[in-house]
Amino acid sequence: MTTVDPGAPAAEPGTAPAEESPAGPVPAPARGPAASVPASAEAAAGPAHAPAEAAAGSVPAPEKGAGGYWGVFRVREFRPVFAAHLLSVLGVVVAEISLTVLVYRATGSPLMSALTFALGFLPYALGGTLLAPLADRLPARRVLVGCDLVCAACAAAMAAPGVPVALLLVLRCAMAFVAPLFQGTRSASLTDILGTGDAYVLGRSLLRMVAQSAQLIGFGLGGLLLTVLAPRGAILLTAAGFLGSATLLRLGTRARPARSAGPGPGAGPRVSPLAGLRAVLGHRRLRALTLLCWLPPLFVVVPEALLTPYAAGLGASTAALGLLMCAMPAGAVAGELWAGSALTARTRSRIVAPLAAVSLLPLLAYAGRPGVPLLLGTLVLAGLAHAYTLGLDQWYVEAVPEELRGRAMTLLSTGLMTLQGVGMALAGIAAEFLPVHAVVVSAAILGTGAVLLLLVEVRRSDGPRSETGPTAK
């Protein structure tokens, strides 16, 4: 399963990513403090009301009795964020399919066609590293709307007749370049809208599940669109989606000041990208949690990257391959939905360590070279283990200082996307020399070892914050 960190305007190839993708699913009240859910009366004030409160970036008082996923939707400011996310994710998926077809028709080259997908990954590391300071130096709404407008302009330019292939690829790179800034800023701004408690965890989970689901649906939708529209026409729909997202964010969210306008570690108006990186990764606990977010997806993408050659070796049909490709993301959505709906905030925190520790173990079933039915169950089970990410999100947001939140979230998304690309590439290289099943089993063993070491480091660096933090009360 390609892990998605919600909020990115450019989605990752594969499932994702969103986030992002762009890289980012309704139950009883949260058992943690209700402080994370704003009152509907205050949230309904909208961008034009309560200017002093908006300027401070404060979170309104909780609404009594609100909770769970429906409770998040009761926050008026979250609804346009959710709708904007859905528009941008669907738009980008349609654009990726359309652009791939457009480039292939223009060049007749499978390599150039595949490169349009690769360009969703390649600029991520550069853009995330160079642009991360802007996530805290500029007001969040300005950053989000600006990124959407950049992507809308790029998509509109792609749709213009006669655009050469080289320029199409440059425009695709530009969209991917700003994606991590958008993704990190949106994740950080969710704390302004929902607080840092249980509502934030559920809101982030919703965006992530929508990103996974929308991409699965979006690839099918994109294929259907191309039966009635030319590729450039479909890309125009992407531009319209980004403009719609920008409008929703501009009119539906409050204006808040930048997080770090003054001096501080890695902060200030002249902070360099490397200084921001040091500020985030220089903190022992934050570094351990960042790595715990980054490394498991590096290994879990291995079976997804090698699914086609493995299915070919089984003699599986194209329909079976499609079903297998949906298995892990479907399991991930189901796991998150279960954790967010059925578990309390305290329980979600407590299952992070045990579930993360065993999350890659289902892949050991590859040692027996399973057929399609058993492989389907294995991949669904591996996806279900993704439920631990809700508790991990809570640990992470509690560990990040507010003035570094935008940079930390941007770098988190950057590393997540980049390492998934690295994991896919390494899996392909290893499969040139080893049988596919051996590569997947090796990834499961190495990944489990890495996760266990990181869990030890997290505990040594303060222990699970949520055991003593506010959400555990």
Tab-separated table of C-alpha atoms in Angstrom:
chain	number	residue	atom	x	y	z
A	1	MET	CA	0.000	0.000	0.000
A	2	THR	CA	1.329	3.356	-0.932
A	3	THR	CA	0.864	5.436	2.188
A	4	VAL	CA	-0.982	8.687	1.752
A	5	ASP	CA	-0.310	11.767	3.785
A	6	PRO	CA	-3.350	13.880	3.261
A	7	GLY	CA	-3.449	17.304	1.809
A	8	ALA	CA	-1.082	17.307	-1.124
A	9	PRO	CA	-2.328	18.866	-4.315
A	10	ALA	CA	-0.184	16.441	-6.277
A	11	ALA	CA	-1.004	12.829	-5.626
A	12	GLU	CA	1.521	10.056	-5.649
A	13	PRO	CA	1.349	7.311	-8.216
A	14	GLY	CA	-0.174	4.079	-7.123
A	15	THR	CA	-2.961	3.960	-4.594
A	16	ALA	CA	-1.538	8.106	-1.752
A	17	PRO	CA	-0.574	11.436	-1.348
A	18	ALA	CA	-1.445	12.478	-0.064
A	19	GLU	CA	-1.035	12.457	1.920
A	20	GLU	CA	-0.901	13.044	-0.859
A	21	SER	CA	-0.468	11.872	-1.968
A	22	PRO	CA	-1.740	14.380	-2.732
A	23	ALA	CA	0.012	11.447	-0.062
A	24	GLY	CA	-3.702	11.967	3.721
A	25	PRO	CA	-13.772	7.379	6.420
A	26	VAL	CA	-18.689	7.731	12.434
A	27	PRO	CA	-18.982	7.002	16.163
A	28	ALA	CA	-19.401	7.911	19.819
A	29	PRO	CA	-17.840	10.964	21.419
A	30	ALA	CA	-14.087	10.955	21.825
A	31	ARG	CA	-12.982	9.841	25.290
A	32	GLY	CA	-10.150	12.340	25.369
A	33	PRO	CA	-10.674	16.009	26.200
A	34	ALA	CA	-13.321	17.677	24.132
A	35	ALA	CA	-11.119	20.714	23.719
A	36	SER	CA	-10.232	19.647	20.224
A	37	VAL	CA	-13.757	20.101	18.801
A	38	PRO	CA	-14.831	23.733	18.340
A	39	ALA	CA	-18.362	24.750	19.178
A	40	SER	CA	-20.568	24.929	16.140
A	41	ALA	CA	-21.796	28.386	17.107
A	42	GLU	CA	-18.289	29.790	17.173
A	43	ALA	CA	-17.116	27.800	14.178
A	44	ALA	CA	-20.095	29.057	12.246
A	45	ALA	CA	-18.840	32.608	12.667
A	46	GLY	CA	-16.771	32.030	9.534
A	47	PRO	CA	-13.767	33.959	8.314
A	48	ALA	CA	-15.309	37.378	8.796
A	49	HIS	CA	-16.151	37.016	12.480
A	50	ALA	CA	-14.199	36.922	15.730
A	51	PRO	CA	-11.172	38.683	14.267
A	52	ALA	CA	-9.244	38.790	17.506
A	53	GLU	CA	-9.665	35.082	17.991
A	54	ALA	CA	-8.703	34.350	14.395
A	55	ALA	CA	-5.655	36.534	14.667
A	56	ALA	CA	-4.455	34.571	17.648
A	57	GLY	CA	-5.035	31.305	15.850
A	58	SER	CA	-6.917	30.038	18.863
A	59	VAL	CA	-9.305	27.135	18.828
A	60	PRO	CA	-12.884	27.853	19.919
A	61	ALA	CA	-14.367	26.207	22.972
A	62	PRO	CA	-15.546	22.618	22.587
A	63	GLU	CA	-19.054	21.662	21.616
A	64	LYS	CA	-20.480	19.504	24.321
A	65	GLY	CA	-21.251	16.009	23.180
A	66	ALA	CA	-19.608	16.312	19.778
A	67	GLY	CA	-17.234	13.506	18.896
A	68	GLY	CA	-16.053	10.901	16.454
A	69	TYR	CA	-15.919	11.457	12.715
A	70	TRP	CA	-19.331	13.189	12.665
A	71	GLY	CA	-18.078	15.484	15.399
A	72	VAL	CA	-15.254	16.611	13.121
A	73	PHE	CA	-17.762	17.477	10.402
A	74	ARG	CA	-19.672	19.638	12.899
A	75	VAL	CA	-16.724	22.018	12.813
A	76	ARG	CA	-17.797	24.436	10.114
A	77	GLU	CA	-14.242	25.359	9.093
A	78	PHE	CA	-13.290	21.732	8.514
A	79	ARG	CA	-16.010	21.117	5.930
A	80	PRO	CA	-14.523	23.367	3.198
A	81	VAL	CA	-11.077	21.900	3.932
A	82	PHE	CA	-12.481	18.410	3.413
A	83	ALA	CA	-14.291	19.400	0.199
A	84	ALA	CA	-11.181	21.162	-1.146
A	85	HIS	CA	-9.100	18.066	-0.414
A	86	LEU	CA	-11.534	15.840	-2.294
A	87	LEU	CA	-11.525	18.156	-5.318
A	88	SER	CA	-7.742	18.365	-5.518
A	89	VAL	CA	-7.154	14.611	-5.046
A	90	LEU	CA	-9.658	13.601	-7.720
A	91	GLY	CA	-8.359	16.307	-10.034
A	92	VAL	CA	-4.765	15.196	-9.768
A	93	VAL	CA	-5.574	11.525	-10.318
A	94	VAL	CA	-7.484	12.432	-13.486
A	95	ALA	CA	-4.589	14.673	-14.564
A	96	GLU	CA	-2.022	11.907	-14.067
A	97	ILE	CA	-3.944	9.479	-16.257
A	98	SER	CA	-4.660	12.122	-18.892
A	99	LEU	CA	-1.091	13.393	-18.941
A	100	THR	CA	0.270	9.862	-19.293
A	101	VAL	CA	-1.999	9.251	-22.298
A	102	LEU	CA	-1.143	12.645	-23.772
A	103	VAL	CA	2.609	12.094	-23.497
A	104	TYR	CA	2.370	8.567	-24.892
A	105	ARG	CA	0.339	9.727	-27.897
A	106	ALA	CA	2.832	12.520	-28.559
A	107	THR	CA	5.988	10.403	-28.230
A	108	GLY	CA	4.976	6.746	-28.648
A	109	SER	CA	7.455	6.061	-25.823
A	110	PRO	CA	6.472	3.941	-22.796
A	111	LEU	CA	9.486	5.393	-20.946
A	112	MET	CA	8.276	8.966	-21.394
A	113	SER	CA	4.776	7.951	-20.379
A	114	ALA	CA	6.071	6.283	-17.212
A	115	LEU	CA	8.223	9.327	-16.487
A	116	THR	CA	5.093	11.426	-15.960
A	117	PHE	CA	4.306	9.237	-12.935
A	118	ALA	CA	7.899	9.299	-11.674
A	119	LEU	CA	7.826	13.086	-11.751
A	120	GLY	CA	5.223	12.919	-9.000
A	121	PHE	CA	7.993	11.680	-6.697
A	122	LEU	CA	11.229	13.224	-7.921
A	123	PRO	CA	10.696	16.932	-7.070
A	124	TYR	CA	9.207	16.092	-3.674
A	125	ALA	CA	12.469	15.944	-1.744
A	126	LEU	CA	13.770	19.176	-3.252
A	127	GLY	CA	10.518	21.087	-2.879
A	128	GLY	CA	9.872	19.860	0.650
A	129	THR	CA	13.379	20.757	1.832
A	130	LEU	CA	13.598	24.180	0.177
A	131	LEU	CA	10.033	25.336	0.807
A	132	ALA	CA	9.487	23.923	4.317
A	133	PRO	CA	10.342	27.211	6.123
A	134	LEU	CA	7.499	28.962	4.294
A	135	ALA	CA	4.982	26.740	6.093
A	136	ASP	CA	5.674	28.667	9.317
A	137	ARG	CA	6.859	32.021	7.953
A	138	LEU	CA	3.700	32.785	5.944
A	139	PRO	CA	0.016	32.655	6.939
A	140	ALA	CA	-1.369	29.178	6.289
A	141	ARG	CA	-4.354	30.278	4.208
A	142	ARG	CA	-2.122	32.326	1.899
A	143	VAL	CA	0.198	29.349	1.377
A	144	LEU	CA	-2.641	26.903	0.675
A	145	VAL	CA	-4.472	29.178	-1.748
A	146	GLY	CA	-1.206	30.133	-3.458
A	147	CYS	CA	-0.226	26.475	-3.979
A	148	ASP	CA	-3.669	25.683	-5.399
A	149	LEU	CA	-3.426	28.602	-7.828
A	150	VAL	CA	0.050	27.515	-8.957
A	151	CYS	CA	-1.276	24.010	-9.650
A	152	ALA	CA	-4.353	25.387	-11.440
A	153	ALA	CA	-2.130	27.534	-13.670
A	154	CYS	CA	0.130	24.567	-14.442
A	155	ALA	CA	-2.839	22.339	-15.293
A	156	ALA	CA	-4.378	25.024	-17.511
A	157	ALA	CA	-1.058	25.442	-19.324
A	158	MET	CA	-0.836	21.665	-19.864
A	159	ALA	CA	-4.254	21.733	-21.514
A	160	ALA	CA	-3.258	24.402	-24.031
A	161	PRO	CA	-2.980	23.067	-27.609
A	162	GLY	CA	0.498	22.492	-28.983
A	163	VAL	CA	2.374	22.415	-25.673
A	164	PRO	CA	5.585	20.394	-26.238
A	165	VAL	CA	6.235	17.282	-24.174
A	166	ALA	CA	9.246	18.837	-22.448
A	167	LEU	CA	7.102	21.691	-21.152
A	168	LEU	CA	4.400	19.251	-20.042
A	169	LEU	CA	6.963	17.456	-17.886
A	170	VAL	CA	8.301	20.753	-16.490
A	171	LEU	CA	4.775	21.769	-15.518
A	172	ARG	CA	4.241	18.370	-13.875
A	173	CYS	CA	7.448	18.936	-11.894
A	174	ALA	CA	6.236	22.364	-10.788
A	175	MET	CA	3.023	20.859	-9.420
A	176	ALA	CA	4.974	18.209	-7.530
A	177	PHE	CA	7.476	20.810	-6.276
A	178	VAL	CA	4.842	22.756	-4.305
A	179	ALA	CA	2.956	19.624	-3.166
A	180	PRO	CA	4.901	19.014	0.068
A	181	LEU	CA	4.520	22.666	1.129
A	182	PHE	CA	0.758	22.435	0.584
A	183	GLN	CA	0.580	19.094	2.355
A	184	GLY	CA	2.598	20.172	5.394
A	185	THR	CA	0.805	23.491	5.735
A	186	ARG	CA	-2.597	21.837	5.549
A	187	SER	CA	-1.647	19.245	8.170
A	188	ALA	CA	-0.345	21.964	10.487
A	189	SER	CA	-3.400	24.173	9.898
A	190	LEU	CA	-5.681	21.330	11.006
A	191	THR	CA	-4.435	21.972	14.550
A	192	ASP	CA	-5.718	25.558	14.279
A	193	ILE	CA	-9.116	24.301	13.142
A	194	LEU	CA	-9.495	21.149	15.250
A	195	GLY	CA	-6.997	21.581	18.064
A	196	THR	CA	-4.241	19.092	18.876
A	197	GLY	CA	-6.437	16.466	20.500
A	198	ASP	CA	-8.653	13.673	19.262
A	199	ALA	CA	-10.475	15.787	16.663
A	200	TYR	CA	-7.149	16.486	14.926
A	201	VAL	CA	-6.351	12.769	14.770
A	202	LEU	CA	-9.783	11.950	13.330
A	203	GLY	CA	-9.703	14.851	10.884
A	204	ARG	CA	-6.307	13.818	9.575
A	205	SER	CA	-7.528	10.226	9.368
A	206	LEU	CA	-10.545	11.329	7.318
A	207	LEU	CA	-8.362	13.155	4.812
A	208	ARG	CA	-6.031	10.180	4.549
A	209	MET	CA	-8.855	7.706	3.983
A	210	VAL	CA	-10.440	9.968	1.393
A	211	ALA	CA	-7.104	10.244	-0.406
A	212	GLN	CA	-6.774	6.458	-0.550
A	213	SER	CA	-10.372	5.933	-1.663
A	214	ALA	CA	-10.482	8.851	-4.090
A	215	GLN	CA	-7.392	7.642	-5.883
A	216	LEU	CA	-8.802	4.146	-6.317
A	217	ILE	CA	-12.057	5.609	-7.633
A	218	GLY	CA	-10.253	8.366	-9.507
A	219	PHE	CA	-8.242	6.022	-11.720
A	220	GLY	CA	-11.464	4.381	-12.841
A	221	LEU	CA	-13.167	7.742	-13.244
A	222	GLY	CA	-10.235	9.058	-15.249
A	223	GLY	CA	-10.414	6.104	-17.590
A	224	LEU	CA	-14.133	6.685	-18.149
A	225	LEU	CA	-13.599	10.406	-18.732
A	226	LEU	CA	-11.080	9.674	-21.451
A	227	THR	CA	-13.742	7.760	-23.352
A	228	VAL	CA	-15.757	10.972	-23.743
A	229	LEU	CA	-13.110	13.700	-23.442
A	230	ALA	CA	-9.757	14.323	-25.051
A	231	PRO	CA	-6.824	14.205	-22.574
A	232	ARG	CA	-6.459	18.001	-22.662
A	233	GLY	CA	-10.141	18.383	-21.824
A	234	ALA	CA	-9.766	16.099	-18.830
A	235	ILE	CA	-6.734	18.094	-17.661
A	236	LEU	CA	-8.876	21.241	-17.786
A	237	LEU	CA	-11.123	19.596	-15.202
A	238	THR	CA	-8.069	19.330	-12.972
A	239	ALA	CA	-7.449	23.071	-13.324
A	240	ALA	CA	-11.083	23.687	-12.399
A	241	GLY	CA	-10.693	21.400	-9.378
A	242	PHE	CA	-7.721	23.360	-8.094
A	243	LEU	CA	-9.549	26.654	-8.610
A	244	GLY	CA	-12.506	25.233	-6.690
A	245	SER	CA	-10.175	24.109	-3.903
A	246	ALA	CA	-8.545	27.557	-3.724
A	247	THR	CA	-11.973	29.221	-3.543
A	248	LEU	CA	-13.168	26.925	-0.750
A	249	LEU	CA	-10.018	27.495	1.291
A	250	ARG	CA	-10.057	31.260	0.749
A	251	LEU	CA	-13.723	31.747	1.643
A	252	GLY	CA	-14.237	28.892	4.091
A	253	THR	CA	-11.234	29.209	6.429
A	254	ARG	CA	-10.111	31.991	8.742
A	255	ALA	CA	-7.131	34.238	8.234
A	256	ARG	CA	-4.479	33.413	10.833
A	257	PRO	CA	-1.007	34.874	11.334
A	258	ALA	CA	2.202	33.021	10.557
A	259	ARG	CA	3.418	30.711	13.298
A	260	SER	CA	7.014	31.907	13.625
A	261	ALA	CA	7.534	35.566	12.881
A	262	GLY	CA	10.186	36.006	15.509
A	263	PRO	CA	13.513	34.467	16.551
A	264	GLY	CA	13.785	30.937	17.758
A	265	PRO	CA	15.400	27.593	16.893
A	266	GLY	CA	14.994	27.233	13.179
A	267	ALA	CA	12.498	30.108	13.118
A	268	GLY	CA	12.530	33.696	12.047
A	269	PRO	CA	12.184	35.482	8.761
A	270	ARG	CA	15.568	34.417	7.406
A	271	VAL	CA	15.606	30.779	8.435
A	272	SER	CA	17.435	28.540	5.987
A	273	PRO	CA	16.064	25.178	4.881
A	274	LEU	CA	18.924	23.383	6.639
A	275	ALA	CA	18.295	25.301	9.859
A	276	GLY	CA	14.656	24.235	9.755
A	277	LEU	CA	15.691	20.636	9.123
A	278	ARG	CA	18.081	20.740	12.087
A	279	ALA	CA	15.414	22.278	14.299
A	280	VAL	CA	12.999	19.438	13.515
A	281	LEU	CA	15.407	16.494	13.518
A	282	GLY	CA	17.636	17.831	16.293
A	283	HIS	CA	15.035	16.917	18.932
A	284	ARG	CA	15.519	13.298	19.969
A	285	ARG	CA	11.870	12.350	20.407
A	286	LEU	CA	10.724	14.197	17.324
A	287	ARG	CA	13.475	12.542	15.281
A	288	ALA	CA	12.464	9.081	16.524
A	289	LEU	CA	8.794	9.683	15.754
A	290	THR	CA	9.618	11.084	12.317
A	291	LEU	CA	11.598	7.964	11.478
A	292	LEU	CA	8.778	5.792	12.803
A	293	CYS	CA	6.466	7.535	10.327
A	294	TRP	CA	8.959	7.286	7.458
A	295	LEU	CA	10.480	3.794	7.608
A	296	PRO	CA	7.531	1.338	7.724
A	297	PRO	CA	6.156	2.623	4.373
A	298	LEU	CA	9.623	2.159	2.868
A	299	PHE	CA	9.181	-1.589	3.394
A	300	VAL	CA	5.417	-1.937	3.018
A	301	VAL	CA	5.507	-0.653	-0.585
A	302	VAL	CA	7.739	-3.566	-1.618
A	303	PRO	CA	4.927	-6.099	-2.263
A	304	GLU	CA	2.917	-3.420	-4.071
A	305	ALA	CA	5.877	-2.537	-6.287
A	306	LEU	CA	6.405	-6.204	-7.179
A	307	LEU	CA	2.771	-7.273	-7.414
A	308	THR	CA	2.666	-7.358	-11.194
A	309	PRO	CA	5.646	-9.723	-11.675
A	310	TYR	CA	4.499	-11.896	-8.762
A	311	ALA	CA	0.963	-12.190	-10.194
A	312	ALA	CA	2.424	-12.949	-13.621
A	313	GLY	CA	4.407	-15.783	-12.061
A	314	LEU	CA	1.172	-17.195	-10.667
A	315	GLY	CA	-0.506	-16.921	-14.047
A	316	ALA	CA	-3.139	-14.631	-12.486
A	317	SER	CA	-5.578	-12.788	-14.748
A	318	THR	CA	-5.646	-9.027	-15.179
A	319	ALA	CA	-8.825	-8.899	-13.090
A	320	ALA	CA	-7.083	-10.776	-10.274
A	321	LEU	CA	-4.158	-8.355	-10.447
A	322	GLY	CA	-6.529	-5.393	-10.135
A	323	LEU	CA	-8.183	-6.985	-7.114
A	324	LEU	CA	-4.800	-7.616	-5.475
A	325	MET	CA	-3.735	-4.017	-6.073
A	326	CYS	CA	-6.840	-2.802	-4.229
A	327	ALA	CA	-6.400	-5.195	-1.282
A	328	MET	CA	-3.872	-3.352	0.841
A	329	PRO	CA	-5.347	0.154	0.468
A	330	ALA	CA	-8.819	-1.236	1.150
A	331	GLY	CA	-7.477	-2.877	4.303
A	332	ALA	CA	-5.830	0.392	5.328
A	333	VAL	CA	-9.090	2.331	4.981
A	334	ALA	CA	-10.956	-0.342	6.952
A	335	GLY	CA	-8.279	-0.363	9.676
A	336	GLU	CA	-8.352	3.404	10.098
A	337	LEU	CA	-12.136	3.493	10.090
A	338	TRP	CA	-12.246	0.821	12.789
A	339	ALA	CA	-9.633	2.563	14.954
A	340	GLY	CA	-11.297	5.949	14.609
A	341	SER	CA	-14.824	4.630	15.187
A	342	ALA	CA	-14.479	1.847	17.745
A	343	LEU	CA	-11.458	2.817	19.872
A	344	THR	CA	-10.947	5.568	22.401
A	345	ALA	CA	-8.034	7.984	22.064
A	346	ARG	CA	-6.247	6.212	24.924
A	347	THR	CA	-6.648	2.789	23.295
A	348	ARG	CA	-5.447	4.080	19.927
A	349	SER	CA	-2.331	5.328	21.667
A	350	ARG	CA	-1.748	2.015	23.405
A	351	ILE	CA	-1.958	-0.070	20.225
A	352	VAL	CA	0.673	1.957	18.345
A	353	ALA	CA	3.685	-0.006	19.586
A	354	PRO	CA	2.289	-3.565	19.352
A	355	LEU	CA	0.529	-3.003	16.035
A	356	ALA	CA	3.491	-1.218	14.433
A	357	ALA	CA	5.780	-4.023	15.620
A	358	VAL	CA	3.747	-6.714	13.830
A	359	SER	CA	2.498	-4.647	10.874
A	360	LEU	CA	4.943	-6.201	8.393
A	361	LEU	CA	4.717	-9.769	9.669
A	362	PRO	CA	1.773	-10.771	7.416
A	363	LEU	CA	4.167	-10.370	4.463
A	364	LEU	CA	6.121	-13.382	5.729
A	365	ALA	CA	3.348	-15.430	4.094
A	366	TYR	CA	5.206	-14.784	0.833
A	367	ALA	CA	7.709	-17.416	1.987
A	368	GLY	CA	5.104	-20.060	1.103
A	369	ARG	CA	4.548	-18.508	-2.368
A	370	PRO	CA	0.800	-18.041	-1.761
A	371	GLY	CA	-1.776	-18.182	-4.524
A	372	VAL	CA	-4.273	-15.425	-5.239
A	373	PRO	CA	-6.825	-16.154	-2.445
A	374	LEU	CA	-4.218	-16.389	0.329
A	375	LEU	CA	-2.266	-13.452	-1.084
A	376	LEU	CA	-5.438	-11.345	-1.085
A	377	GLY	CA	-5.976	-12.067	2.615
A	378	THR	CA	-2.324	-11.365	3.374
A	379	LEU	CA	-2.431	-7.939	1.740
A	380	VAL	CA	-5.731	-6.983	3.407
A	381	LEU	CA	-4.277	-7.979	6.790
A	382	ALA	CA	-1.154	-5.906	6.167
A	383	GLY	CA	-3.395	-2.964	5.294
A	384	LEU	CA	-5.512	-3.369	8.448
A	385	ALA	CA	-2.367	-2.920	10.558
A	386	HIS	CA	-2.312	0.665	9.277
A	387	ALA	CA	-4.754	1.423	12.119
A	388	TYR	CA	-1.795	2.298	14.361
A	389	THR	CA	-1.213	5.550	12.450
A	390	LEU	CA	-4.019	7.364	14.304
A	391	GLY	CA	-2.245	6.958	17.619
A	392	LEU	CA	1.086	7.801	16.004
A	393	ASP	CA	-0.406	11.027	14.625
A	394	GLN	CA	-1.320	12.022	18.183
A	395	TRP	CA	2.170	11.293	19.490
A	396	TYR	CA	3.674	13.316	16.679
A	397	VAL	CA	1.534	16.430	17.000
A	398	GLU	CA	2.101	16.480	20.768
A	399	ALA	CA	5.878	16.310	20.256
A	400	VAL	CA	6.133	19.173	17.741
A	401	PRO	CA	6.541	22.730	19.106
A	402	GLU	CA	3.868	24.999	17.660
A	403	GLU	CA	6.390	27.338	16.015
A	404	LEU	CA	7.894	24.390	14.100
A	405	ARG	CA	4.639	22.645	13.238
A	406	GLY	CA	4.452	23.715	9.593
A	407	ARG	CA	8.062	22.771	8.856
A	408	ALA	CA	7.793	19.490	10.744
A	409	MET	CA	4.644	18.448	8.850
A	410	THR	CA	6.163	19.480	5.510
A	411	LEU	CA	9.345	17.503	6.151
A	412	LEU	CA	7.291	14.547	7.379
A	413	SER	CA	5.352	14.474	4.101
A	414	THR	CA	8.531	14.979	2.083
A	415	GLY	CA	10.317	12.049	3.676
A	416	LEU	CA	7.260	9.822	3.464
A	417	MET	CA	6.828	10.355	-0.268
A	418	THR	CA	10.538	10.234	-1.064
A	419	LEU	CA	11.218	7.040	0.871
A	420	GLN	CA	8.265	5.272	-0.731
A	421	GLY	CA	9.784	6.068	-4.106
A	422	VAL	CA	13.154	4.793	-2.866
A	423	GLY	CA	11.499	1.626	-1.532
A	424	MET	CA	9.874	0.885	-4.881
A	425	ALA	CA	13.131	1.458	-6.732
A	426	LEU	CA	15.134	-0.750	-4.346
A	427	ALA	CA	12.495	-3.487	-4.574
A	428	GLY	CA	12.782	-3.464	-8.354
A	429	ILE	CA	16.578	-3.633	-8.217
A	430	ALA	CA	16.540	-6.491	-5.700
A	431	ALA	CA	14.023	-8.423	-7.809
A	432	GLU	CA	16.512	-8.378	-10.692
A	433	PHE	CA	18.749	-10.683	-8.635
A	434	LEU	CA	16.368	-12.496	-6.266
A	435	PRO	CA	12.946	-14.160	-6.600
A	436	VAL	CA	10.085	-11.771	-5.879
A	437	HIS	CA	8.849	-13.727	-2.878
A	438	ALA	CA	12.336	-13.639	-1.328
A	439	VAL	CA	12.523	-9.857	-1.751
A	440	VAL	CA	9.180	-9.356	0.004
A	441	VAL	CA	10.105	-11.697	2.876
A	442	SER	CA	13.441	-9.904	3.301
A	443	ALA	CA	11.645	-6.540	3.391
A	444	ALA	CA	9.294	-7.847	6.080
A	445	ILE	CA	12.191	-9.057	8.246
A	446	LEU	CA	14.347	-5.941	7.799
A	447	GLY	CA	11.375	-3.635	8.274
A	448	THR	CA	10.242	-5.370	11.454
A	449	GLY	CA	13.743	-5.065	12.877
A	450	ALA	CA	13.886	-1.370	12.031
A	451	VAL	CA	10.469	-0.708	13.590
A	452	LEU	CA	11.413	-2.525	16.813
A	453	LEU	CA	14.579	-0.431	17.149
A	454	LEU	CA	12.630	2.773	16.564
A	455	LEU	CA	9.982	1.821	19.128
A	456	VAL	CA	12.731	1.339	21.698
A	457	GLU	CA	14.129	4.772	20.836
A	458	VAL	CA	10.676	6.379	21.091
A	459	ARG	CA	10.177	4.910	24.550
A	460	ARG	CA	13.640	5.991	25.697
A	461	SER	CA	13.097	9.485	24.377
A	462	ASP	CA	10.143	10.046	26.759
A	463	GLY	CA	7.792	7.129	26.245
A	464	PRO	CA	4.427	7.366	24.559
A	465	ARG	CA	3.307	10.916	25.242
A	466	SER	CA	-0.327	10.001	25.121
A	467	GLU	CA	0.009	7.780	28.170
A	468	THR	CA	0.513	10.915	30.261
A	469	GLY	CA	-0.649	13.583	27.819
A	470	PRO	CA	-4.060	15.180	27.745
A	471	THR	CA	-5.698	12.660	25.455
A	472	ALA	CA	-5.030	9.871	27.933
A	473	LYS	CA	-6.947	11.521	30.717
